[in-house]
Amino acid sequence: MLYDIDVLAFDADDTLWANQPYFDQAELEFQALLSDYADKETLERSLYAKQMKLLELYGYGVKPLTLGMIETAAEVIPSAVPGSILNRILDIGKELLEMPIEILPHIEETLSLIAGKYKLIMATKGDLVDQVRKLRRSGLKDYFHHVEVMSDKKPENYRNLLRRLEINAERFCMVGNSYPSDILPVVQIGGKAVYVPFHTTWKHEVYTGDAMLIDGRRVFQIDDIRKLNELLF
Amino acid sequence: MLYDIDVLAFDADDTLWANQPYFDQAELEFQALLSDYADKETLERSLYAKQMKLLELYGYGVKPLTLGMIETAAEVIPSAVPGSILNRILDIGKELLEMPIEILPHIEETLSLIAGKYKLIMATKGDLVDQVRKLRRSGLKDYFHHVEVMSDKKPENYRNLLRRLEINAERFCMVGNSYPSDILPVVQIGGKAVYVPFHTTWKHEVYTGDAMLIDGRRVFQIDDIRKLNELLF
């Protein structure tokens, strides 16, 4: 069980609300849009490679996807990219920024059960403006004492966050759907973590290292967010 | 003189380092690139209109400029945008993200004079990843206790920042080059401010309201950052 916790931090995308399904859908649309110029696998490979490069410059979120789609289009249509295709790509990006916020099942009841007993933080990667707007649209804002949009989720990013908020790592628990971003780095700096897998995961967030550490002492895995409450009480 | 201050916050772009000259240069390049398709004024007007719309979705920084340039190109070249133009626009955006960090004159000596006596904060708009990277590249990072990348600089954004950092508004002073973003909103929430104009200002940050409030009690204007030190001691 999760003892001696003061602060619970929640990842946002695919932990509080659905996100990846909309990105998957956007990529399918992009592949259909360019199907006259390149096959699905070529587009997928090219877009992913461009996104990985753009991540370094632009961080996570919709913008590197939009720019990656434009770069890929310029690559597979070398002469000139029809305005209709360019505008459709720009619209796919804008639509992602306006995606419906579909709160995942039992999130709200769980947050309301634990909000009075723990200090709750939302800790997410992605674009500052976009994530703040999604939180506001979600209606979940008032559950959180603090919102942190992180440029990355490496151990040093968590260490900085805890130092700044004056939180002791042992009394901190991160809840999220990405093992490499939400679980492993937190455990590495001495914190605790609850892994709640989501049905679809972006390739970049798929864990490919050694066996996952799920020890039932510092690291837990649950398939239903309601079980978080059982772990805590 | 500036009495009773505990915390000094510095804007970053065009306050600590040069920024707008690189954006101005990027826009000139963009206009030259599309000069066969539209005149300078049309491009300027179209790009600014698109940027204003994109700001709401994407926040401040390089990305809304890059996407605005692409949208403008798709508008003035309606059939198909040559790949060479598209790639050059994408490169202009990337070059902005890698612009040299040219620290403004006397910033470093001023920061080092006041750093031990005040808590220093960097408070900037723009893109999280980009601003954090620029600060790291600037070599100024160690002067600052806290770095805040804000989604906007409205009174409520400053109010939230001060609340979170437990800073009393009367003991807070903002230093920056944008009257509407760095000075007015801080004064409106009861803080103090030092206005340091820069030789070029983005249209969006040009103040067009009533006469500027420069009262020499809560709001000061200086033409040389070294005078900040004189105000403080």
Short mmCIF file of C-alpha atoms in Angstrom, two decimals:
data_model
loop_
_atom_site.label_atom_id
_atom_site.label_comp_id
_atom_site.label_asym_id
_atom_site.label_seq_id
_atom_site.Cartn_x
_atom_site.Cartn_y
_atom_site.Cartn_z
CA MET A 1 0.00 0.00 0.00
CA LEU A 2 0.96 3.59 -0.57
CA TYR A 3 1.90 4.98 2.81
CA ASP A 4 3.38 8.33 3.80
CA ILE A 5 2.35 10.29 0.73
CA ASP A 6 1.60 14.01 0.90
CA VAL A 7 1.50 14.90 -2.77
CA LEU A 8 -0.05 13.02 -5.69
CA ALA A 9 0.80 14.20 -9.17
CA PHE A 10 -1.30 13.18 -12.17
CA ASP A 11 -0.18 13.06 -15.75
CA ALA A 12 -2.87 14.60 -18.00
CA ASP A 13 -3.03 13.16 -21.53
CA ASP A 14 -4.40 9.59 -21.47
CA THR A 15 -4.41 9.64 -17.68
CA LEU A 16 -7.08 12.27 -16.94
CA TRP A 17 -8.52 12.54 -20.43
CA ALA A 18 -8.24 10.75 -23.80
CA ASN A 19 -5.53 12.14 -26.08
CA GLN A 20 -3.69 9.54 -28.12
CA PRO A 21 -6.82 8.32 -29.95
CA TYR A 22 -7.16 11.83 -31.43
CA PHE A 23 -3.50 11.87 -32.47
CA ASP A 24 -3.88 8.39 -34.00
CA GLN A 25 -6.93 9.59 -35.89
CA ALA A 26 -5.05 12.69 -37.11
CA GLU A 27 -2.26 10.51 -38.44
CA LEU A 28 -4.73 8.26 -40.28
CA GLU A 29 -6.27 11.31 -41.92
CA PHE A 30 -2.84 12.53 -42.91
CA GLN A 31 -2.00 9.16 -44.47
CA ALA A 32 -5.27 9.19 -46.42
CA LEU A 33 -4.62 12.76 -47.57
CA LEU A 34 -1.23 11.80 -49.04
CA SER A 35 -2.14 8.31 -50.23
CA ASP A 36 -1.63 9.33 -53.88
CA TYR A 37 2.00 10.24 -53.12
CA ALA A 38 3.33 7.66 -50.67
CA ASP A 39 2.26 4.48 -48.91
CA LYS A 40 1.18 4.31 -45.28
CA GLU A 41 4.46 2.84 -44.01
CA THR A 42 6.61 5.49 -45.74
CA LEU A 43 4.46 8.27 -44.35
CA GLU A 44 4.46 6.77 -40.88
CA ARG A 45 8.24 6.34 -40.86
CA SER A 46 8.95 9.78 -42.31
CA LEU A 47 6.56 11.56 -39.96
CA TYR A 48 7.93 9.81 -36.89
CA ALA A 49 11.53 10.61 -37.86
CA LYS A 50 10.64 14.27 -38.40
CA GLN A 51 8.72 14.44 -35.13
CA MET A 52 11.70 13.07 -33.21
CA LYS A 53 13.90 15.82 -34.65
CA LEU A 54 11.29 18.51 -34.06
CA LEU A 55 10.78 17.40 -30.45
CA GLU A 56 14.22 18.68 -29.57
CA LEU A 57 13.41 22.12 -30.90
CA TYR A 58 9.71 22.40 -30.18
CA GLY A 59 8.97 20.11 -27.25
CA TYR A 60 5.96 17.81 -27.13
CA GLY A 61 2.49 18.46 -28.42
CA VAL A 62 0.47 19.32 -31.47
CA LYS A 63 2.94 21.73 -33.06
CA PRO A 64 5.75 19.27 -33.81
CA LEU A 65 3.10 16.96 -35.28
CA THR A 66 1.71 19.71 -37.52
CA LEU A 67 5.15 20.83 -38.65
CA GLY A 68 6.23 17.20 -39.10
CA MET A 69 3.23 16.57 -41.36
CA ILE A 70 4.12 19.64 -43.44
CA GLU A 71 7.77 18.55 -43.71
CA THR A 72 6.69 15.06 -44.71
CA ALA A 73 4.32 16.46 -47.35
CA ALA A 74 7.12 18.62 -48.75
CA GLU A 75 9.29 15.49 -48.91
CA VAL A 76 6.88 13.12 -50.64
CA ILE A 77 5.52 15.83 -53.01
CA PRO A 78 8.83 17.38 -53.99
CA SER A 79 7.73 19.85 -56.66
CA ALA A 80 4.89 21.75 -55.02
CA VAL A 81 2.40 20.93 -52.29
CA PRO A 82 -1.19 21.67 -53.36
CA GLY A 83 -2.72 24.42 -51.24
CA SER A 84 -5.67 22.14 -50.46
CA ILE A 85 -3.32 19.59 -48.86
CA LEU A 86 -1.41 22.25 -46.94
CA ASN A 87 -4.58 23.81 -45.60
CA ARG A 88 -6.00 20.43 -44.64
CA ILE A 89 -2.81 19.63 -42.66
CA LEU A 90 -3.01 22.98 -40.88
CA ASP A 91 -6.65 22.22 -40.07
CA ILE A 92 -5.81 18.76 -38.73
CA GLY A 93 -3.43 20.50 -36.32
CA LYS A 94 -6.01 23.08 -35.27
CA GLU A 95 -8.64 20.41 -34.77
CA LEU A 96 -6.29 18.58 -32.40
CA LEU A 97 -5.98 21.78 -30.37
CA GLU A 98 -9.75 21.86 -30.14
CA MET A 99 -10.30 18.16 -29.51
CA PRO A 100 -13.18 17.33 -27.17
CA ILE A 101 -12.00 16.76 -23.62
CA GLU A 102 -13.28 13.34 -22.78
CA ILE A 103 -12.53 12.70 -19.12
CA LEU A 104 -11.58 9.06 -18.60
CA PRO A 105 -13.95 6.85 -16.58
CA HIS A 106 -14.01 7.34 -12.80
CA ILE A 107 -11.39 10.10 -12.84
CA GLU A 108 -13.69 12.70 -11.38
CA GLU A 109 -15.01 10.48 -8.54
CA THR A 110 -11.45 9.43 -7.70
CA LEU A 111 -10.14 13.00 -7.64
CA SER A 112 -13.02 14.15 -5.46
CA LEU A 113 -12.41 11.27 -3.02
CA ILE A 114 -8.72 12.05 -2.54
CA ALA A 115 -8.59 15.82 -3.10
CA GLY A 116 -9.19 16.77 0.53
CA LYS A 117 -6.59 14.33 1.86
CA TYR A 118 -3.66 14.96 -0.47
CA LYS A 119 -2.16 17.88 -2.28
CA LEU A 120 -2.87 17.19 -5.95
CA ILE A 121 -0.70 18.35 -8.82
CA MET A 122 -1.15 18.00 -12.55
CA ALA A 123 2.24 17.34 -14.18
CA THR A 124 2.25 17.06 -17.94
CA LYS A 125 4.47 17.49 -20.96
CA GLY A 126 3.25 19.26 -24.05
CA ASP A 127 2.53 22.80 -24.96
CA LEU A 128 1.96 25.28 -22.15
CA VAL A 129 -0.95 27.15 -23.70
CA ASP A 130 -2.62 24.00 -25.01
CA GLN A 131 -2.40 22.05 -21.75
CA VAL A 132 -3.61 24.95 -19.62
CA ARG A 133 -6.57 25.40 -21.98
CA LYS A 134 -7.36 21.66 -21.91
CA LEU A 135 -7.34 21.68 -18.11
CA ARG A 136 -9.68 24.68 -18.04
CA ARG A 137 -12.03 23.00 -20.53
CA SER A 138 -11.92 19.74 -18.56
CA GLY A 139 -13.59 21.25 -15.51
CA LEU A 140 -10.99 19.47 -13.33
CA LYS A 141 -8.92 22.58 -12.58
CA ASP A 142 -10.15 23.10 -9.03
CA TYR A 143 -8.90 19.69 -7.91
CA PHE A 144 -5.29 20.75 -8.42
CA HIS A 145 -3.14 22.86 -6.17
CA HIS A 146 -0.53 23.30 -8.84
CA VAL A 147 -0.21 22.71 -12.57
CA GLU A 148 3.18 22.03 -14.07
CA VAL A 149 3.77 21.88 -17.81
CA MET A 150 7.19 20.25 -18.08
CA SER A 151 9.54 20.58 -21.03
CA ASP A 152 10.41 16.91 -20.50
CA LYS A 153 9.89 14.18 -17.90
CA LYS A 154 13.44 13.12 -17.19
CA PRO A 155 14.66 12.53 -13.60
CA GLU A 156 16.18 16.03 -13.45
CA ASN A 157 12.88 17.62 -14.50
CA TYR A 158 11.12 15.85 -11.62
CA ARG A 159 13.96 16.73 -9.25
CA ASN A 160 13.64 20.42 -10.16
CA LEU A 161 9.88 20.33 -9.74
CA LEU A 162 10.09 18.75 -6.28
CA ARG A 163 12.82 21.14 -5.19
CA ARG A 164 10.85 24.16 -6.32
CA LEU A 165 7.64 23.00 -4.63
CA GLU A 166 9.59 21.86 -1.56
CA ILE A 167 8.31 18.30 -1.77
CA ASN A 168 10.25 15.37 -0.37
CA ALA A 169 10.61 12.67 -3.04
CA GLU A 170 9.57 9.86 -0.65
CA ARG A 171 6.31 11.63 0.04
CA PHE A 172 5.58 12.13 -3.67
CA CYS A 173 3.65 9.77 -5.91
CA MET A 174 3.16 10.16 -9.66
CA VAL A 175 0.16 8.61 -11.41
CA GLY A 176 0.34 8.16 -15.17
CA ASN A 177 0.03 6.03 -18.27
CA SER A 178 3.57 6.28 -19.59
CA TYR A 179 6.11 3.99 -17.95
CA PRO A 180 9.18 5.85 -19.35
CA SER A 181 7.82 9.32 -18.55
CA ASP A 182 5.62 8.99 -15.47
CA ILE A 183 6.93 5.96 -13.60
CA LEU A 184 10.62 5.18 -14.16
CA PRO A 185 12.10 8.70 -13.68
CA VAL A 186 10.07 9.25 -10.51
CA VAL A 187 11.22 5.97 -9.02
CA GLN A 188 14.79 6.84 -10.02
CA ILE A 189 14.72 9.98 -7.89
CA GLY A 190 13.26 8.16 -4.88
CA GLY A 191 9.56 8.78 -5.42
CA LYS A 192 6.60 6.44 -5.72
CA ALA A 193 4.44 5.80 -8.76
CA VAL A 194 1.19 4.25 -9.91
CA TYR A 195 1.11 3.02 -13.49
CA VAL A 196 -2.32 3.08 -15.16
CA PRO A 197 -1.86 1.84 -18.75
CA PHE A 198 -4.12 3.28 -21.45
CA HIS A 199 -5.32 1.18 -24.38
CA THR A 200 -3.14 3.03 -26.91
CA THR A 201 0.32 4.49 -26.44
CA TRP A 202 2.37 6.72 -28.71
CA LYS A 203 5.39 4.82 -30.06
CA HIS A 204 7.72 7.31 -28.36
CA GLU A 205 6.22 6.50 -24.94
CA VAL A 206 6.38 2.71 -25.31
CA TYR A 207 8.81 1.25 -22.80
CA THR A 208 11.48 -0.92 -24.38
CA GLY A 209 13.96 -1.28 -21.52
CA ASP A 210 14.45 -4.05 -18.95
CA ALA A 211 11.52 -5.67 -17.19
CA MET A 212 9.24 -3.06 -15.69
CA LEU A 213 9.65 -2.56 -12.00
CA ILE A 214 6.28 -3.08 -10.34
CA ASP A 215 7.10 -4.00 -6.77
CA GLY A 216 3.90 -3.24 -4.88
CA ARG A 217 5.87 -1.08 -2.47
CA ARG A 218 7.02 1.94 -4.42
CA VAL A 219 5.60 1.09 -7.84
CA PHE A 220 2.09 -0.15 -8.43
CA GLN A 221 0.10 -1.01 -11.51
CA ILE A 222 -3.67 -0.69 -11.65
CA ASP A 223 -6.11 -1.21 -14.49
CA ASP A 224 -8.82 1.02 -13.08
CA ILE A 225 -8.22 4.44 -11.55
CA ARG A 226 -10.71 3.63 -8.76
CA LYS A 227 -8.11 1.24 -7.34
CA LEU A 228 -5.90 4.24 -6.55
CA ASN A 229 -8.19 5.02 -3.66
CA GLU A 230 -7.81 1.45 -2.33
CA LEU A 231 -4.03 1.75 -2.49
CA LEU A 232 -4.13 4.95 -0.49
CA PHE A 233 -6.46 3.98 2.36
CA MET B 1 13.31 55.22 -5.58
CA LEU B 2 12.31 51.60 -5.42
CA TYR B 3 11.92 50.79 -1.74
CA ASP B 4 10.64 47.68 -0.03
CA ILE B 5 11.23 45.23 -2.85
CA ASP B 6 12.04 41.57 -2.19
CA VAL B 7 11.60 40.10 -5.63
CA LEU B 8 12.66 41.46 -9.02
CA ALA B 9 11.31 39.73 -12.10
CA PHE B 10 12.91 40.20 -15.50
CA ASP B 11 11.27 39.75 -18.83
CA ALA B 12 13.59 37.83 -21.17
CA ASP B 13 13.20 38.65 -24.89
CA ASP B 14 14.51 42.17 -25.64
CA THR B 15 15.10 42.75 -21.93
CA LEU B 16 17.87 40.24 -21.18
CA TRP B 17 18.77 39.38 -24.76
CA ALA B 18 17.97 40.58 -28.29
CA ASN B 19 14.97 38.87 -29.86
CA GLN B 20 12.80 41.12 -32.02
CA PRO B 21 15.60 41.97 -34.48
CA TYR B 22 15.76 38.26 -35.39
CA PHE B 23 11.98 38.09 -35.83
CA ASP B 24 12.08 41.26 -37.97
CA GLN B 25 14.83 39.73 -40.08
CA ALA B 26 12.83 36.50 -40.47
CA GLU B 27 9.84 38.46 -41.71
CA LEU B 28 11.97 40.34 -44.25
CA GLU B 29 13.29 37.03 -45.56
CA PHE B 30 9.76 35.71 -45.79
CA GLN B 31 8.66 38.78 -47.77
CA ALA B 32 11.59 38.39 -50.16
CA LEU B 33 10.81 34.68 -50.58
CA LEU B 34 7.23 35.41 -51.65
CA SER B 35 7.90 38.65 -53.54
CA ASP B 36 6.86 37.04 -56.85
CA TYR B 37 3.41 36.34 -55.43
CA ALA B 38 2.43 39.30 -53.27
CA ASP B 39 3.71 42.71 -52.24
CA LYS B 40 5.33 43.49 -48.89
CA GLU B 41 2.25 45.17 -47.41
CA THR B 42 -0.09 42.32 -48.33
CA LEU B 43 2.28 39.76 -46.84
CA GLU B 44 2.78 41.83 -43.70
CA ARG B 45 -0.96 42.30 -43.17
CA SER B 46 -1.83 38.69 -43.91
CA LEU B 47 0.91 37.29 -41.69
CA TYR B 48 -0.01 39.55 -38.78
CA ALA B 49 -3.70 38.63 -39.04
CA LYS B 50 -2.86 34.94 -39.08
CA GLN B 51 -0.45 35.27 -36.18
CA MET B 52 -3.12 36.98 -34.07
CA LYS B 53 -5.49 34.07 -34.70
CA LEU B 54 -2.80 31.48 -34.06
CA LEU B 55 -1.75 33.16 -30.81
CA GLU B 56 -5.00 32.10 -29.21
CA LEU B 57 -4.37 28.48 -30.07
CA TYR B 58 -0.59 28.27 -29.88
CA GLY B 59 0.54 31.00 -27.51
CA TYR B 60 3.51 33.26 -28.22
CA GLY B 61 6.76 32.36 -29.91
CA VAL B 62 8.30 30.96 -33.05
CA LYS B 63 5.65 28.37 -33.80
CA PRO B 64 2.73 30.71 -34.51
CA LEU B 65 5.09 32.70 -36.75
CA THR B 66 6.16 29.59 -38.68
CA LEU B 67 2.61 28.34 -39.08
CA GLY B 68 1.43 31.85 -39.96
CA MET B 69 4.05 32.07 -42.71
CA ILE B 70 2.89 28.71 -44.10
CA GLU B 71 -0.77 29.78 -44.00
CA THR B 72 0.09 33.04 -45.72
CA ALA B 73 2.06 31.20 -48.42
CA ALA B 74 -0.89 28.86 -49.00
CA GLU B 75 -3.10 31.94 -49.35
CA VAL B 76 -1.00 33.96 -51.79
CA ILE B 77 0.01 30.89 -53.85
CA PRO B 78 -3.41 29.24 -54.04
CA SER B 79 -2.68 26.37 -56.43
CA ALA B 80 0.39 24.72 -54.92
CA VAL B 81 3.26 25.94 -52.78
CA PRO B 82 6.66 24.99 -54.22
CA GLY B 83 8.51 22.60 -51.93
CA SER B 84 11.50 24.93 -51.99
CA ILE B 85 9.41 27.75 -50.48
CA LEU B 86 7.84 25.48 -47.90
CA ASN B 87 11.19 24.13 -46.81
CA ARG B 88 12.70 27.60 -46.64
CA ILE B 89 9.84 28.77 -44.38
CA LEU B 90 10.36 25.75 -42.12
CA ASP B 91 14.06 26.59 -42.01
CA ILE B 92 13.40 30.24 -41.15
CA GLY B 93 11.43 28.96 -38.15
CA LYS B 94 14.18 26.56 -37.10
CA GLU B 95 16.81 29.26 -37.44
CA LEU B 96 14.82 31.46 -35.09
CA LEU B 97 14.88 28.66 -32.53
CA GLU B 98 18.62 28.56 -32.85
CA MET B 99 19.25 32.32 -32.94
CA PRO B 100 22.42 33.47 -31.23
CA ILE B 101 21.81 34.63 -27.68
CA GLU B 102 23.16 38.15 -27.64
CA ILE B 103 22.95 39.40 -24.05
CA LEU B 104 22.06 43.09 -23.99
CA PRO B 105 24.67 45.56 -22.75
CA HIS B 106 25.33 45.70 -18.99
CA ILE B 107 22.76 43.02 -18.18
CA GLU B 108 25.27 40.67 -16.68
CA GLU B 109 26.98 43.28 -14.47
CA THR B 110 23.58 44.52 -13.29
CA LEU B 111 22.35 41.02 -12.44
CA SER B 112 25.52 40.20 -10.58
CA LEU B 113 25.27 43.45 -8.57
CA ILE B 114 21.71 42.80 -7.41
CA ALA B 115 21.53 39.00 -7.32
CA GLY B 116 22.66 38.66 -3.71
CA LYS B 117 20.29 41.32 -2.43
CA TYR B 118 17.05 40.36 -4.17
CA LYS B 119 15.30 37.20 -5.20
CA LEU B 120 15.46 37.26 -9.01
CA ILE B 121 12.90 35.67 -11.29
CA MET B 122 12.76 35.39 -15.06
CA ALA B 123 9.16 35.80 -16.23
CA THR B 124 8.58 35.45 -19.95
CA LYS B 125 5.93 34.56 -22.47
CA GLY B 126 6.69 32.31 -25.38
CA ASP B 127 7.31 28.66 -25.80
CA LEU B 128 8.32 26.66 -22.74
CA VAL B 129 10.99 24.53 -24.40
CA ASP B 130 12.40 27.41 -26.43
CA GLN B 131 12.64 29.87 -23.54
CA VAL B 132 14.21 27.35 -21.17
CA ARG B 133 16.76 26.48 -23.84
CA LYS B 134 17.53 30.15 -24.51
CA LEU B 135 18.09 30.77 -20.80
CA ARG B 136 20.43 27.79 -20.61
CA ARG B 137 22.36 29.01 -23.65
CA SER B 138 22.51 32.56 -22.25
CA GLY B 139 24.64 31.53 -19.29
CA LEU B 140 22.39 33.68 -17.05
CA LYS B 141 20.49 30.77 -15.50
CA ASP B 142 22.24 30.82 -12.13
CA TYR B 143 21.16 34.39 -11.41
CA PHE B 144 17.51 33.30 -11.20
CA HIS B 145 15.75 31.60 -8.31
CA HIS B 146 12.79 30.78 -10.46
CA VAL B 147 11.89 30.75 -14.15
CA GLU B 148 8.31 31.21 -15.21
CA VAL B 149 7.16 30.75 -18.78
CA MET B 150 3.71 32.32 -18.79
CA SER B 151 0.95 31.57 -21.28
CA ASP B 152 0.12 35.29 -21.22
CA LYS B 153 0.99 38.40 -19.22
CA LYS B 154 -2.42 39.62 -18.16
CA PRO B 155 -3.08 40.81 -14.59
CA GLU B 156 -4.51 37.40 -13.61
CA ASN B 157 -1.39 35.63 -14.88
CA TYR B 158 0.77 37.80 -12.64
CA ARG B 159 -1.68 37.38 -9.76
CA ASN B 160 -1.45 33.58 -10.07
CA LEU B 161 2.33 33.70 -10.25
CA LEU B 162 2.63 35.82 -7.11
CA ARG B 163 0.11 33.68 -5.23
CA ARG B 164 1.93 30.50 -6.12
CA LEU B 165 5.35 31.86 -5.17
CA GLU B 166 3.87 33.53 -2.04
CA ILE B 167 5.06 37.00 -3.04
CA ASN B 168 3.31 40.12 -1.85
CA ALA B 169 2.51 42.37 -4.87
CA GLU B 170 3.86 45.52 -3.15
CA ARG B 171 7.21 43.86 -2.70
CA PHE B 172 7.39 42.73 -6.33
CA CYS B 173 8.93 44.66 -9.20
CA MET B 174 8.85 43.66 -12.87
CA VAL B 175 11.54 44.83 -15.29
CA GLY B 176 10.78 44.68 -19.00
CA ASN B 177 10.60 46.27 -22.43
CA SER B 178 6.87 45.84 -23.15
CA TYR B 179 4.61 48.41 -21.53
CA PRO B 180 1.39 46.39 -22.13
CA SER B 181 2.89 43.06 -20.98
CA ASP B 182 5.51 43.88 -18.36
CA ILE B 183 4.47 47.18 -16.84
CA LEU B 184 0.73 47.92 -16.95
CA PRO B 185 -0.62 44.56 -15.69
CA VAL B 186 1.88 44.49 -12.80
CA VAL B 187 0.92 48.00 -11.72
CA GLN B 188 -2.74 47.02 -12.01
CA ILE B 189 -2.32 44.27 -9.42
CA GLY B 190 -0.43 46.56 -7.02
CA GLY B 191 3.16 45.79 -8.00
CA LYS B 192 6.00 48.01 -9.12
CA ALA B 193 7.66 48.11 -12.52
CA VAL B 194 10.68 49.40 -14.39
CA TYR B 195 10.20 50.02 -18.09
CA VAL B 196 13.32 49.64 -20.24
CA PRO B 197 12.34 50.29 -23.89
CA PHE B 198 14.17 48.39 -26.61
CA HIS B 199 14.87 49.95 -30.00
CA THR B 200 12.38 47.74 -31.83
CA THR B 201 9.04 46.43 -30.60
CA TRP B 202 6.71 43.88 -32.13
CA LYS B 203 3.49 45.56 -33.31
CA HIS B 204 1.47 43.41 -30.90
CA GLU B 205 3.45 44.75 -27.91
CA VAL B 206 3.20 48.42 -28.88
CA TYR B 207 1.16 50.33 -26.30
CA THR B 208 -1.77 52.24 -27.81
CA GLY B 209 -3.79 53.10 -24.70
CA ASP B 210 -3.90 56.27 -22.59
CA ALA B 211 -0.74 58.09 -21.58
CA MET B 212 1.77 55.75 -20.03
CA LEU B 213 1.92 55.85 -16.27
CA ILE B 214 5.50 56.64 -15.26
CA ASP B 215 5.19 58.13 -11.81
CA GLY B 216 8.64 57.65 -10.33
CA ARG B 217 7.11 55.93 -7.32
CA ARG B 218 5.72 52.67 -8.54
CA VAL B 219 6.60 52.92 -12.23
CA PHE B 220 9.97 54.00 -13.53
CA GLN B 221 11.45 54.30 -16.98
CA ILE B 222 15.16 53.93 -17.64
CA ASP B 223 17.12 53.93 -20.87
CA ASP B 224 20.06 51.94 -19.52
CA ILE B 225 19.74 48.83 -17.37
CA ARG B 226 22.60 50.08 -15.15
CA LYS B 227 20.23 52.69 -13.79
CA LEU B 228 18.19 49.91 -12.18
CA ASN B 229 20.90 49.57 -9.60
CA GLU B 230 20.71 53.31 -8.84
CA LEU B 231 16.95 53.04 -8.36
CA LEU B 232 17.39 50.23 -5.90
CA PHE B 233 20.08 51.64 -3.65
#
